[in-house]
Short mmCIF file of C-alpha atoms and ligand atoms in Angstrom, two decimals:
data_model
loop_
_atom_site.label_atom_id
_atom_site.label_comp_id
_atom_site.label_asym_id
_atom_site.label_seq_id
_atom_site.Cartn_x
_atom_site.Cartn_y
_atom_site.Cartn_z
CA UNK A 1 -23.31 -1.40 26.57
CA UNK A 2 -21.96 -2.08 21.97
CA UNK A 3 -24.17 -3.15 19.52
CA UNK A 4 -23.41 -5.24 16.86
CA UNK A 5 -25.38 -6.19 13.93
CA UNK A 6 -23.52 -9.21 11.76
CA UNK A 7 -24.66 -9.83 8.13
CA UNK A 8 -24.60 -13.72 7.44
CA UNK A 9 -25.23 -16.64 5.49
CA UNK A 10 -22.89 -18.30 8.33
CA UNK A 11 -24.39 -17.37 11.31
CA UNK A 12 -23.04 -20.41 12.60
CA UNK A 13 -19.83 -19.67 12.13
CA UNK A 14 -20.24 -16.03 14.01
CA UNK A 15 -22.29 -17.62 16.68
CA UNK A 16 -20.05 -20.69 17.88
CA UNK A 17 -16.81 -18.74 18.72
CA UNK A 18 -19.53 -16.31 20.19
CA UNK A 19 -20.84 -18.44 22.17
CA UNK A 20 -17.38 -18.66 24.55
CA UNK A 21 -14.20 -17.42 26.55
CA UNK A 22 -13.90 -13.27 27.48
CA UNK A 23 -16.77 -12.34 24.69
CA UNK A 24 -19.22 -14.52 25.19
CA UNK A 25 -18.76 -13.94 29.08
CA UNK A 26 -19.43 -10.52 28.30
CA UNK A 27 -22.58 -11.13 26.51
CA UNK A 28 -24.02 -13.82 29.08
CA UNK A 29 -23.96 -10.29 31.25
CA UNK A 30 -25.06 -7.62 28.89
CA UNK A 31 -22.12 -5.57 28.03
CA UNK A 32 -21.52 -6.45 24.63
CA UNK A 33 -25.14 -6.96 22.55
CA UNK A 34 -24.11 -9.25 19.26
CA UNK A 35 -27.01 -9.51 17.00
CA UNK A 36 -26.25 -12.16 14.65
CA UNK A 37 -28.93 -11.80 11.19
CA UNK A 38 -29.31 -14.63 8.56
CA UNK A 39 -29.38 -12.68 4.82
CA UNK A 40 -31.46 -15.56 3.50
CA UNK A 41 -34.09 -14.32 6.23
CA UNK A 42 -33.64 -11.43 3.66
CA UNK A 43 -34.76 -12.45 1.10
CA UNK A 44 -38.22 -12.20 -0.59
CA UNK A 45 -38.28 -15.79 -2.36
CA UNK A 46 -39.29 -19.45 -2.09
CA UNK A 47 -35.60 -20.58 -2.55
CA UNK A 48 -34.16 -18.31 -0.26
CA UNK A 49 -31.24 -17.43 -2.62
CA UNK A 50 -28.54 -14.76 -1.91
CA UNK A 51 -26.11 -15.30 -4.86
CA UNK A 52 -26.66 -14.84 -8.56
CA UNK A 53 -24.22 -14.95 -11.86
CA UNK A 54 -21.65 -12.39 -12.46
CA UNK A 55 -23.07 -10.00 -15.17
CA UNK A 56 -20.36 -9.96 -17.88
CA UNK A 57 -19.47 -13.57 -17.31
CA UNK A 58 -16.73 -14.97 -15.72
CA UNK A 59 -16.28 -18.09 -12.53
CA UNK A 60 -17.87 -17.49 -9.27
CA UNK A 61 -21.31 -15.68 -7.23
CA UNK A 62 -21.57 -12.47 -6.64
CA UNK A 63 -23.97 -12.03 -3.81
CA UNK A 64 -26.97 -10.16 -4.86
CA UNK A 65 -27.80 -6.80 -3.35
CA UNK A 66 -31.46 -6.86 -2.24
CA UNK A 67 -30.54 -9.22 1.06
CA UNK A 68 -28.48 -6.74 2.01
CA UNK A 69 -30.71 -3.56 1.32
CA UNK A 70 -32.95 -5.16 3.12
CA UNK A 71 -31.79 -6.22 6.31
CA UNK A 72 -29.45 -2.45 6.22
CA UNK A 73 -33.81 -0.93 6.05
CA UNK A 74 -34.62 -3.77 8.66
CA UNK A 75 -31.31 -2.54 10.82
CA UNK A 76 -31.30 1.20 10.91
CA UNK A 77 -35.00 0.42 11.67
CA UNK A 78 -34.19 -1.65 14.56
CA UNK A 79 -31.01 0.49 16.18
CA UNK A 80 -32.06 4.16 14.04
CA UNK A 81 -30.28 5.49 11.43
CA UNK A 82 -27.52 6.44 10.70
CA UNK A 83 -25.97 3.21 10.82
CA UNK A 84 -21.54 2.33 10.82
CA UNK A 85 -21.73 -0.11 8.38
CA UNK A 86 -18.25 -2.82 7.64
CA UNK A 87 -17.50 -4.78 5.46
CA UNK A 88 -14.65 -6.14 5.47
CA UNK A 89 -12.22 -6.82 1.79
CA UNK A 90 -8.82 -7.55 0.67
CA UNK A 91 -9.56 -3.97 -0.97
CA UNK A 92 -10.14 -2.46 2.02
CA UNK A 93 -7.94 -0.32 4.42
CA UNK A 94 -5.48 -1.79 7.10
CA UNK A 95 -7.30 -2.83 10.70
CA UNK A 96 -4.63 -1.66 13.22
CA UNK A 97 -5.33 -1.26 17.11
CA UNK A 98 -5.33 2.06 15.96
CA UNK A 99 -9.38 1.22 14.41
CA UNK A 100 -9.87 -0.82 16.78
CA UNK A 101 -9.99 1.95 19.55
CA UNK A 102 -11.60 4.32 17.15
CA UNK A 103 -14.07 1.93 16.18
CA UNK A 104 -14.57 0.91 20.16
CA UNK A 105 -16.08 4.57 20.32
CA UNK A 106 -18.91 4.11 18.41
CA UNK A 107 -22.57 2.91 19.63
CA UNK A 108 -23.32 0.57 16.91
CA UNK A 109 -21.68 -0.89 14.65
CA UNK A 110 -22.92 -3.15 11.34
CA UNK A 111 -20.55 -6.12 9.96
CA UNK A 112 -21.77 -7.08 6.61
CA UNK A 113 -20.10 -11.12 5.57
CA UNK A 114 -19.03 -12.03 2.31
CA UNK A 115 -19.26 -15.06 0.61
CA UNK A 116 -18.54 -16.22 -3.04
CA UNK A 117 -16.31 -13.82 -5.78
CA UNK A 118 -18.47 -10.45 -3.00
CA UNK A 119 -20.59 -8.25 -3.02
CA UNK A 120 -22.20 -5.90 -6.04
CA UNK A 121 -20.30 -3.12 -6.82
CA UNK A 122 -23.56 -1.37 -5.72
CA UNK A 123 -23.80 -2.61 -2.41
CA UNK A 124 -20.69 -0.25 -1.51
CA UNK A 125 -23.91 2.74 -1.63
CA UNK A 126 -25.08 1.46 2.38
CA UNK A 127 -21.04 0.78 3.81
CA UNK A 128 -18.94 3.03 5.72
CA UNK A 129 -16.05 1.76 5.90
CA UNK A 130 -13.85 -1.26 3.67
CA UNK A 131 -10.99 -2.33 5.84
CA UNK A 132 -8.31 -5.61 5.64
CA UNK A 133 -7.25 -8.17 8.15
CA UNK A 134 -4.38 -8.95 6.71
CA UNK A 135 -3.19 -9.64 2.12
CA UNK A 136 -4.11 -13.43 2.15
CA UNK A 137 -7.04 -15.26 0.23
CA UNK A 138 -10.42 -16.34 2.42
CA UNK A 139 -13.46 -17.83 1.36
CA UNK A 140 -15.62 -14.92 3.75
CA UNK A 141 -15.57 -12.40 5.93
CA UNK A 142 -17.02 -14.22 8.47
CA UNK A 143 -13.61 -15.11 10.50
CA UNK A 144 -12.68 -11.16 9.75
CA UNK A 145 -15.85 -10.11 10.69
CA UNK A 146 -14.61 -12.40 14.15
CA UNK A 147 -11.66 -10.79 14.67
CA UNK A 148 -12.31 -6.51 14.32
CA UNK A 149 -15.29 -8.14 16.82
CA UNK A 150 -12.79 -8.72 19.06
CA UNK A 151 -10.41 -6.45 18.75
CA UNK A 152 -12.58 -3.69 19.01
CA UNK A 153 -15.33 -5.35 22.10
CA UNK A 154 -11.66 -5.59 23.53
CA UNK A 155 -11.90 -1.86 24.03
CA UNK A 156 -15.45 -1.16 25.63
CA UNK A 157 -15.32 -1.10 29.43
CA UNK A 158 -16.46 -4.50 31.23
CA UNK A 159 -15.64 -6.96 28.57
CA UNK A 160 -12.10 -7.23 29.93
CA UNK A 161 -12.23 -7.78 33.56
CA UNK A 162 -8.85 -5.90 33.79
CA UNK A 163 -8.51 -2.86 32.46
CA UNK A 164 -5.55 -2.90 33.71
CA UNK A 165 -4.40 -5.37 30.85
CA UNK A 166 -6.29 -3.77 28.37
CA UNK A 167 -4.13 -0.23 28.72
CA UNK A 168 -0.52 -1.88 29.14
CA UNK A 169 -1.19 -4.37 26.55
CA UNK A 170 1.95 -4.39 23.69
CA UNK A 171 0.28 -2.93 21.07
CA UNK A 172 -1.22 -0.13 23.12
CA UNK A 173 2.23 1.09 22.94
CA UNK A 174 3.30 0.32 19.81
CA UNK A 175 5.76 -2.56 20.89
CA UNK A 176 5.84 -5.97 20.92
CA UNK A 177 5.35 -8.00 24.36
CA UNK A 178 7.84 -8.86 26.83
CA UNK A 179 8.35 -12.57 27.75
CA UNK A 180 6.21 -13.88 30.20
CA UNK A 181 6.56 -17.23 32.56
CA UNK A 182 4.76 -19.08 35.70
CA UNK A 183 6.02 -21.64 37.49
CA UNK A 184 7.81 -24.51 37.82
CA UNK A 185 10.89 -22.64 38.44
CA UNK A 186 12.74 -24.74 36.43
CA UNK A 187 11.68 -27.57 33.32
CA UNK A 188 14.06 -29.59 31.51
CA UNK A 189 16.98 -27.28 33.01
CA UNK A 190 14.97 -24.28 31.27
CA UNK A 191 14.80 -21.62 34.17
CA UNK A 192 12.64 -18.91 34.87
CA UNK A 193 14.99 -15.40 34.37
CA UNK A 194 16.28 -14.71 38.45
CA UNK A 195 15.14 -11.05 37.89
CA UNK A 196 11.67 -12.12 37.70
CA UNK A 197 11.94 -14.28 41.14
CA UNK A 198 14.11 -11.83 42.58
CA UNK A 199 11.16 -9.28 44.02
CA UNK A 200 13.18 -6.25 42.63
CA UNK A 201 9.96 -4.49 41.01
CA UNK A 202 12.09 -1.27 39.34
CA UNK A 203 14.38 -4.52 37.72
CA UNK A 204 11.60 -6.08 36.92
CA UNK A 205 10.56 -3.21 34.85
CA UNK A 206 13.02 -2.29 33.55
CA UNK A 207 14.00 -6.62 32.29
CA UNK A 208 10.82 -7.19 30.85
CA UNK A 209 10.78 -2.58 28.31
CA UNK A 210 14.20 -4.20 27.89
CA UNK A 211 13.11 -7.17 26.62
CA UNK A 212 10.26 -5.76 24.64
CA UNK A 213 12.95 -2.65 22.93
CA UNK A 214 14.97 -6.14 22.24
CA UNK A 215 12.61 -8.41 20.48
CA UNK A 216 10.84 -5.65 18.69
CA UNK A 217 14.46 -4.60 16.79
CA UNK A 218 14.80 -7.77 16.14
CA UNK A 219 11.32 -8.94 14.91
CA UNK A 220 9.29 -5.81 13.87
CA UNK A 221 11.58 -2.70 13.32
CA UNK A 222 9.10 -1.71 11.44
CA UNK A 223 6.94 -0.74 14.97
CA UNK A 224 9.54 1.48 15.91
CA UNK A 225 8.28 4.28 13.36
CA UNK A 226 5.32 5.13 15.44
CA UNK A 227 6.10 3.82 18.88
CA UNK A 228 5.76 6.29 21.88
CA UNK A 229 9.18 5.96 23.27
CA UNK A 230 10.51 7.35 26.39
CA UNK A 231 13.73 9.04 26.98
CA UNK A 232 14.45 5.36 29.04
CA UNK A 233 12.94 3.25 26.17
CA UNK A 234 15.78 5.66 23.96
CA UNK A 235 18.95 4.81 25.49
CA UNK A 236 17.89 1.12 26.14
CA UNK A 237 17.76 1.21 22.61
CA UNK A 238 20.90 2.26 21.93
CA UNK A 239 22.78 0.20 24.19
CA UNK A 240 20.22 -2.21 21.73
CA UNK A 241 21.88 -1.23 18.14
CA UNK A 242 25.13 -1.30 20.24
CA UNK A 243 24.98 -4.27 21.40
CA UNK A 244 23.40 -5.96 18.18
CA UNK A 245 26.63 -4.68 15.87
CA UNK A 246 28.51 -8.22 14.23
CA UNK A 247 25.86 -10.13 14.73
CA UNK A 248 24.13 -8.83 11.72
C1 J9Q B 1 -13.87 -11.56 2.91
N1 J9Q B 1 -9.88 -12.43 2.00
O1 J9Q B 1 -9.18 -10.71 3.87
C2 J9Q B 1 -8.47 -9.50 4.13
N2 J9Q B 1 -9.60 -9.02 4.94
C3 J9Q B 1 -11.12 -9.38 4.87
C4 J9Q B 1 -10.50 -10.36 3.51
C5 J9Q B 1 -11.60 -11.08 3.35
C6 J9Q B 1 -11.75 -12.10 1.93
C7 J9Q B 1 -12.96 -12.53 1.40
C8 J9Q B 1 -13.83 -12.31 1.79
C9 J9Q B 1 -13.29 -10.82 3.14
#
């Protein structure tokens, strides 16, 4: 079982998405434990204020450090320190599939969701990992926290029903996925490739491999630098690169 504590000023932004789908089911079954903590519950003033103006002036508000420190103390008392505390921000190291797999080895993770102009810098004293999910501006850390939670939780045994689909996942090989088809065999004159309906499993495996390599070469050639390729992959890649000459 893996436990997540998520600290946010918008609990509904976390709770609603986690009530549905694969993660919702895993939480119901008790394979995953997610506790959403309202940052306002850790304020001590009558108006439950979580933000304040920035020292030095300027636009926007900054999340006050004291409610966050009290939230982390409460979580530490609940779970037993030391805590792995993750903050997401555009300043963090890039969150990758390899990072997701590494983090899935932990028993317990705290995710801090920022808002406004961000956290008071002193919060970083209590943060063990600062991660970015990509280079874009968001209104807060709730969606990145859900992204991290989803990608990590998939690796927890029992969360995804079919363990095979986790192991065979496109990114676990470092390549893009091959195309998928289901019935009907033809729609608006668009046909399913014959090979997939041939029953020839060796041919199907090779077709999928070639398609995955071809798509990766076309769309994300950067991934090929780090992909784990066998001799068959290397051979197919040489053929695909040969076939591309004159087209690019
Ligand atoms: C909290 N833009 O952006 C990319 N990864 C995380 C973030 C982020 C953001 C705003 C607030 C996190």
